Tab-separated table of C-alpha atoms and ligand atoms in Angstrom:
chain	number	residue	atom	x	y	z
A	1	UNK	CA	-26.961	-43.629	8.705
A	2	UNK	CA	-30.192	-42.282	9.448
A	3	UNK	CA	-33.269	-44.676	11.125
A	4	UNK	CA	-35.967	-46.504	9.417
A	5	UNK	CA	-38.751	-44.153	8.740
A	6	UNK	CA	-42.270	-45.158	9.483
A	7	UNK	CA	-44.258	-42.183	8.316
A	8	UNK	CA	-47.091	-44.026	8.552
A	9	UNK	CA	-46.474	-45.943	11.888
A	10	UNK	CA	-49.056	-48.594	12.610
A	11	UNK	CA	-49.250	-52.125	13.054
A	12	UNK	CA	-50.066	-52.797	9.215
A	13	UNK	CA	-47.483	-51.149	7.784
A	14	UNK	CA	-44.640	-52.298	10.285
A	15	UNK	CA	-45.643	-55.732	9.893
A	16	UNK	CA	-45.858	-55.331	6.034
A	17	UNK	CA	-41.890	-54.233	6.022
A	18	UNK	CA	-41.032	-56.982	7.986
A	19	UNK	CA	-42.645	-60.094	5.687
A	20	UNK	CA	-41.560	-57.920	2.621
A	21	UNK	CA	-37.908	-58.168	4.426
A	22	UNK	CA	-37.875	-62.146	5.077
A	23	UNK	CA	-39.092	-62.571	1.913
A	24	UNK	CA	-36.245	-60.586	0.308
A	25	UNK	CA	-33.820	-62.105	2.644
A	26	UNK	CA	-34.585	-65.545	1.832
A	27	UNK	CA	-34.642	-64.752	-1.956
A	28	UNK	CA	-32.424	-65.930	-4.462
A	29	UNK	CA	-33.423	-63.032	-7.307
A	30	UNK	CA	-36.026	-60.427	-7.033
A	31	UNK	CA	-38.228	-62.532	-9.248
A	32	UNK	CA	-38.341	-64.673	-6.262
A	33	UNK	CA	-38.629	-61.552	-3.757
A	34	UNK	CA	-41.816	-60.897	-5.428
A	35	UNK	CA	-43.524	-63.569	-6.022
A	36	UNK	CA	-42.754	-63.899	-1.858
A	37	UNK	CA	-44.239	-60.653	-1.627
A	38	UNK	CA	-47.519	-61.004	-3.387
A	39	UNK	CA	-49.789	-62.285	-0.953
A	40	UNK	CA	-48.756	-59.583	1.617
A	41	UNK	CA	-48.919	-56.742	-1.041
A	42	UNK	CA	-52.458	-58.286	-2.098
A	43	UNK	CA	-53.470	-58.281	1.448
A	44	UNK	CA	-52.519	-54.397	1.370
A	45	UNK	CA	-54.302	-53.536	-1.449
A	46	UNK	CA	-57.430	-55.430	-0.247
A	47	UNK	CA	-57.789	-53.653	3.341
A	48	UNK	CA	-59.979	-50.423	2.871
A	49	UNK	CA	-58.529	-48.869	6.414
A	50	UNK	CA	-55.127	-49.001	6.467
A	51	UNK	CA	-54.266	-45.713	4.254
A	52	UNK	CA	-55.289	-42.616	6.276
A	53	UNK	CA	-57.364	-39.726	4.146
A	54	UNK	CA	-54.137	-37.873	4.322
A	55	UNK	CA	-52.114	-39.983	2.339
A	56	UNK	CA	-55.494	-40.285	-0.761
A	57	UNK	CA	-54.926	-36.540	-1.308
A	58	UNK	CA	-53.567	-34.933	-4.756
A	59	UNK	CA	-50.989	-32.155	-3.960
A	60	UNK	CA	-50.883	-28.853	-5.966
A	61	UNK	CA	-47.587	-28.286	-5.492
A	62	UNK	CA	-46.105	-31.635	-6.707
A	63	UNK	CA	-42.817	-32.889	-8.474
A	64	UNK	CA	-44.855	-34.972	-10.617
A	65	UNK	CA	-46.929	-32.067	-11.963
A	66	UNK	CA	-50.503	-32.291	-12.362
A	67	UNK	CA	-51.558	-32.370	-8.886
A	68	UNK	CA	-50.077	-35.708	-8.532
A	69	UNK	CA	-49.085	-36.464	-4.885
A	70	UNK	CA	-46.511	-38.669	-3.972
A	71	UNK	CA	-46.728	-39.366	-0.006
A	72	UNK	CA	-44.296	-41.576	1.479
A	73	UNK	CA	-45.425	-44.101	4.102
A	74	UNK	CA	-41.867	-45.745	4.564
A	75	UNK	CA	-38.583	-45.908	3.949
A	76	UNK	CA	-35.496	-48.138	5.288
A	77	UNK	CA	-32.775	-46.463	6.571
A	78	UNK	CA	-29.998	-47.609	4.113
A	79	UNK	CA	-32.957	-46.178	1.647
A	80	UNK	CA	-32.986	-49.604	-0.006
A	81	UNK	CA	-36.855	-49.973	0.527
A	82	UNK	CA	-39.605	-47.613	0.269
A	83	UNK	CA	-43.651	-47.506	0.752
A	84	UNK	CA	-45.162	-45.282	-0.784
A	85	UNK	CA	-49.161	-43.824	-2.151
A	86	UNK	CA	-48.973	-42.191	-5.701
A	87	UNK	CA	-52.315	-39.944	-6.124
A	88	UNK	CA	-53.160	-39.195	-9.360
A	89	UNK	CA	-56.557	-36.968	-9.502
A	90	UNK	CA	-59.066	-37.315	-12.645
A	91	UNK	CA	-57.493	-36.869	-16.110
A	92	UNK	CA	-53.885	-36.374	-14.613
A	93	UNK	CA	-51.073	-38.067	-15.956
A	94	UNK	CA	-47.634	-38.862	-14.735
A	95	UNK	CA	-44.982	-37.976	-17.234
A	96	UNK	CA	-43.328	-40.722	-18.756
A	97	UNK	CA	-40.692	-41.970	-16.228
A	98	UNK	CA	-38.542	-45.191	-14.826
A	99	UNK	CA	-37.886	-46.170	-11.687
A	100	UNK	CA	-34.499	-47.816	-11.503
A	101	UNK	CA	-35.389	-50.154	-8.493
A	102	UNK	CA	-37.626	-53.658	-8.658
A	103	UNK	CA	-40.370	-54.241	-6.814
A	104	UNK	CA	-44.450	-53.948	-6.576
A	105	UNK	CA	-46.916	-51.558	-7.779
A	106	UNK	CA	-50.433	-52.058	-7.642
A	107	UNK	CA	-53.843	-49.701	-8.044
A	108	UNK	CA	-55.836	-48.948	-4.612
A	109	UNK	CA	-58.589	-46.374	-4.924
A	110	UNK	CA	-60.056	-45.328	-8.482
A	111	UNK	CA	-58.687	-46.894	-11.780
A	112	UNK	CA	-55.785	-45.899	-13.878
A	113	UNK	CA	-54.458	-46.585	-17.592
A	114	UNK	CA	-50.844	-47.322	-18.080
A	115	UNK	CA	-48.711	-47.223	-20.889
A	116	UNK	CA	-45.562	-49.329	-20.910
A	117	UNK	CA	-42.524	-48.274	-22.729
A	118	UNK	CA	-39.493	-50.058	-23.669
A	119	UNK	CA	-36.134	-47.825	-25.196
A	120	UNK	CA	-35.051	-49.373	-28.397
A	121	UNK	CA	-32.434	-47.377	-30.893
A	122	UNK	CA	-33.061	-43.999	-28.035
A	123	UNK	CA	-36.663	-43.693	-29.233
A	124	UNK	CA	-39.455	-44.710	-26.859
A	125	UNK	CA	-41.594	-47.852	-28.408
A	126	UNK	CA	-45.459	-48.280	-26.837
A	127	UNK	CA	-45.175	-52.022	-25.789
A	128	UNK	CA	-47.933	-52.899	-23.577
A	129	UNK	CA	-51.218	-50.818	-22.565
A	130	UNK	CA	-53.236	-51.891	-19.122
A	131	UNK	CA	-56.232	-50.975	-17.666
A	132	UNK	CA	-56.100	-51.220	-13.892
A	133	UNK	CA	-58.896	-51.494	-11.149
A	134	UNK	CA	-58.521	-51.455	-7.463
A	135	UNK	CA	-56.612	-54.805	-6.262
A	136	UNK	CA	-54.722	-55.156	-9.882
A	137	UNK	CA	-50.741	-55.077	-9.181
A	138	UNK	CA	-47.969	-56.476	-10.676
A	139	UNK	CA	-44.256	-56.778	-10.237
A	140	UNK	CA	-41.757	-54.412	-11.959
A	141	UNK	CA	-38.387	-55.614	-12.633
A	142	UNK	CA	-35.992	-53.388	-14.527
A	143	UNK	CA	-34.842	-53.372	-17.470
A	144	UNK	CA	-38.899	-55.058	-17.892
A	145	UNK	CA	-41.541	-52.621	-17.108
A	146	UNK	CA	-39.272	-50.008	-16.008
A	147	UNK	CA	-40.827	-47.236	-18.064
A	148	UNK	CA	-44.335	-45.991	-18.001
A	149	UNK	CA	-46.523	-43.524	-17.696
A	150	UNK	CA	-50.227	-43.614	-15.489
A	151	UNK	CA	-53.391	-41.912	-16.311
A	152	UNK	CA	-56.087	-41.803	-13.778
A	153	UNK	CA	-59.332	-42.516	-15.805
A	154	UNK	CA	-61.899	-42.721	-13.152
A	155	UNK	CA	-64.180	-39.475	-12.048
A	156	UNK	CA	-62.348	-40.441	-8.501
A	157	UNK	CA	-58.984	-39.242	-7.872
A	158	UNK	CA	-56.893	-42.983	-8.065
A	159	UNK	CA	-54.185	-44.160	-5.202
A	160	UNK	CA	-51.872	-46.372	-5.976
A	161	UNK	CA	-49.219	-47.777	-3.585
A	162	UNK	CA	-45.389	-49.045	-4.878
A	163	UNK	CA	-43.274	-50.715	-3.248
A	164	UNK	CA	-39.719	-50.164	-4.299
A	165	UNK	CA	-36.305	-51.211	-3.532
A	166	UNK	CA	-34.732	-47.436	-3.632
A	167	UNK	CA	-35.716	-44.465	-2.046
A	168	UNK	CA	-38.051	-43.443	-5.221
A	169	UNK	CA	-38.809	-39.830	-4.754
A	170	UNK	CA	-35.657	-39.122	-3.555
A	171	UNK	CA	-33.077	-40.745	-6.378
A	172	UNK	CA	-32.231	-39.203	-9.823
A	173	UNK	CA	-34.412	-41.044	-12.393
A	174	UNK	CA	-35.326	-40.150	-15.717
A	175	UNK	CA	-38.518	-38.453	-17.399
A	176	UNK	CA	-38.738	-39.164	-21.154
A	177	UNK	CA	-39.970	-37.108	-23.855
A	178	UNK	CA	-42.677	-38.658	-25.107
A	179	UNK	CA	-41.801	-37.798	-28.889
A	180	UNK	CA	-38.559	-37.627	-28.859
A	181	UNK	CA	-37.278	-40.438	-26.299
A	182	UNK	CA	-35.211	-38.075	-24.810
A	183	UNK	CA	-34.135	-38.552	-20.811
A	184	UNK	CA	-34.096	-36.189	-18.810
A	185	UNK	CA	-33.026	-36.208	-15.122
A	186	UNK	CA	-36.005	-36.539	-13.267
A	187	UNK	CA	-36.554	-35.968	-9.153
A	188	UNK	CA	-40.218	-36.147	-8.299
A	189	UNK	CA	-39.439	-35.613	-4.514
A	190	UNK	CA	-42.320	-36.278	-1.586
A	191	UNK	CA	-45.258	-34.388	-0.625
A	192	UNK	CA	-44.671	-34.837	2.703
A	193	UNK	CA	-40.816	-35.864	3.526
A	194	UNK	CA	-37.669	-33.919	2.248
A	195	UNK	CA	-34.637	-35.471	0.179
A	196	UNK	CA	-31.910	-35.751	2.203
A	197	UNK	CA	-29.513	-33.431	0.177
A	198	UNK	CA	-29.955	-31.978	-3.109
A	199	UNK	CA	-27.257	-33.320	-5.193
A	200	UNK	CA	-27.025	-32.774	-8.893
A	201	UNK	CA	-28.081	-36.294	-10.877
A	202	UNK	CA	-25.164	-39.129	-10.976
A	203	UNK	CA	-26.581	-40.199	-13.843
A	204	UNK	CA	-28.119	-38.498	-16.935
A	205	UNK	CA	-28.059	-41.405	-19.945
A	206	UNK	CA	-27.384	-38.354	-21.865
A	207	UNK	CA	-30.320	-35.746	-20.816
A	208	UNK	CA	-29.470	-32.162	-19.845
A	209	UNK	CA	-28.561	-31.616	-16.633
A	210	UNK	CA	-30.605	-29.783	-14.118
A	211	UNK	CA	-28.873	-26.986	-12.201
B	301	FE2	FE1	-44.190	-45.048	-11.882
């Protein structure tokens, strides 16, 4: 098994992981986890210095498309936790994708609409819209959530940072026709850190397969 990865090494971040790792230890269900975590994720979000200029940018090149950077700042090395900053510049939207892992995401820099979807009968229903501003987060707790899509709607590129309980970029997920409903396998990678081997997706809930 590889190391922990601090990307971004520095006192914040480092002692982030470790109260988001007591408070998952001593919870019962990731509900719990969570609600542990907030005040340390809310602390995060609050602290104008901690994300470096480097980790704000929007990346031409990206798996999300768009310009949409997705840096990562950490990652455990059992990949069951990751840090990471999602950039979305002006007017750029994420596809429509899940996550498959619980945890935290909340808005840092500009401001962002999202669309929350839920999968009833295959076909993608609208269920919730939300308008966020710097220091809005919320918990995300599959099945509930698990599907959305992010618009940045500020003239400012917007930053937002997740906490999630996979290895995000790295694991097969699932982009969604918007239309249609239709899956398909979905690998948005990192800007700035490589997969660890390019396997084909494990699971496709019926989308093509990439080769
Ligand atoms: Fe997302």
């Amino acid at each position: 098994m590889s190391d922990d990865e601090y990307v971004l090494d520095t006192p914040v971040v480092r002692t982030f992981v470790a109260a988001t790792r007591a408070s998952i230890s001593a919870a019962e269900t990731p509900g719990d986890a969570c609600a542990a975590i907030r005040p340390h994720f809310a602390e995060l979000l609050a602290d104008p210095e901690w994300l470096p200029n480097e980790y704000r940018q929007s990346a031409p090149e990206s798996g999300m498309g768009g310009g949409i950077g997705q840096w990562l700042l950490f990652r455990a090395a059992d990949r069951s936790l990751s840090l990471f900053a999602l950039v979305v510049p002006p007017g750029a939207e994420t596809p429509v994708h899940d996550h498959l892992a619980w945890g935290l995401v909340g808005l840092y820099r500009g401001t962002q609409d999202e669309e929350i979807y839920a999968l009833r009968d295959g076909r993608l229903e609208l269920v919730e819209k939300r308008a966020l501003a710097p220091g809005d987060f919320y918990a995300l707790i599959p099945p509930q959530d698990d599907i959305h899509r992010v618009r940045t709607t500020s003239a400012e590129t917007s930053v937002s940072v997740h906490l999630l309980t996979n290895d995000t970029g790295c694991v097969w997920r699932h982009a969604y026709d918007a239309e249609s409903g239709r899956p398909t396998p979905f690998r948005s990678g990192y800007v700035n850190v490589a997969c660890d081997e390019d396997g084909a997706p494990e699971d496709t809930r019926g989308g093509s397969s990439v080769s």
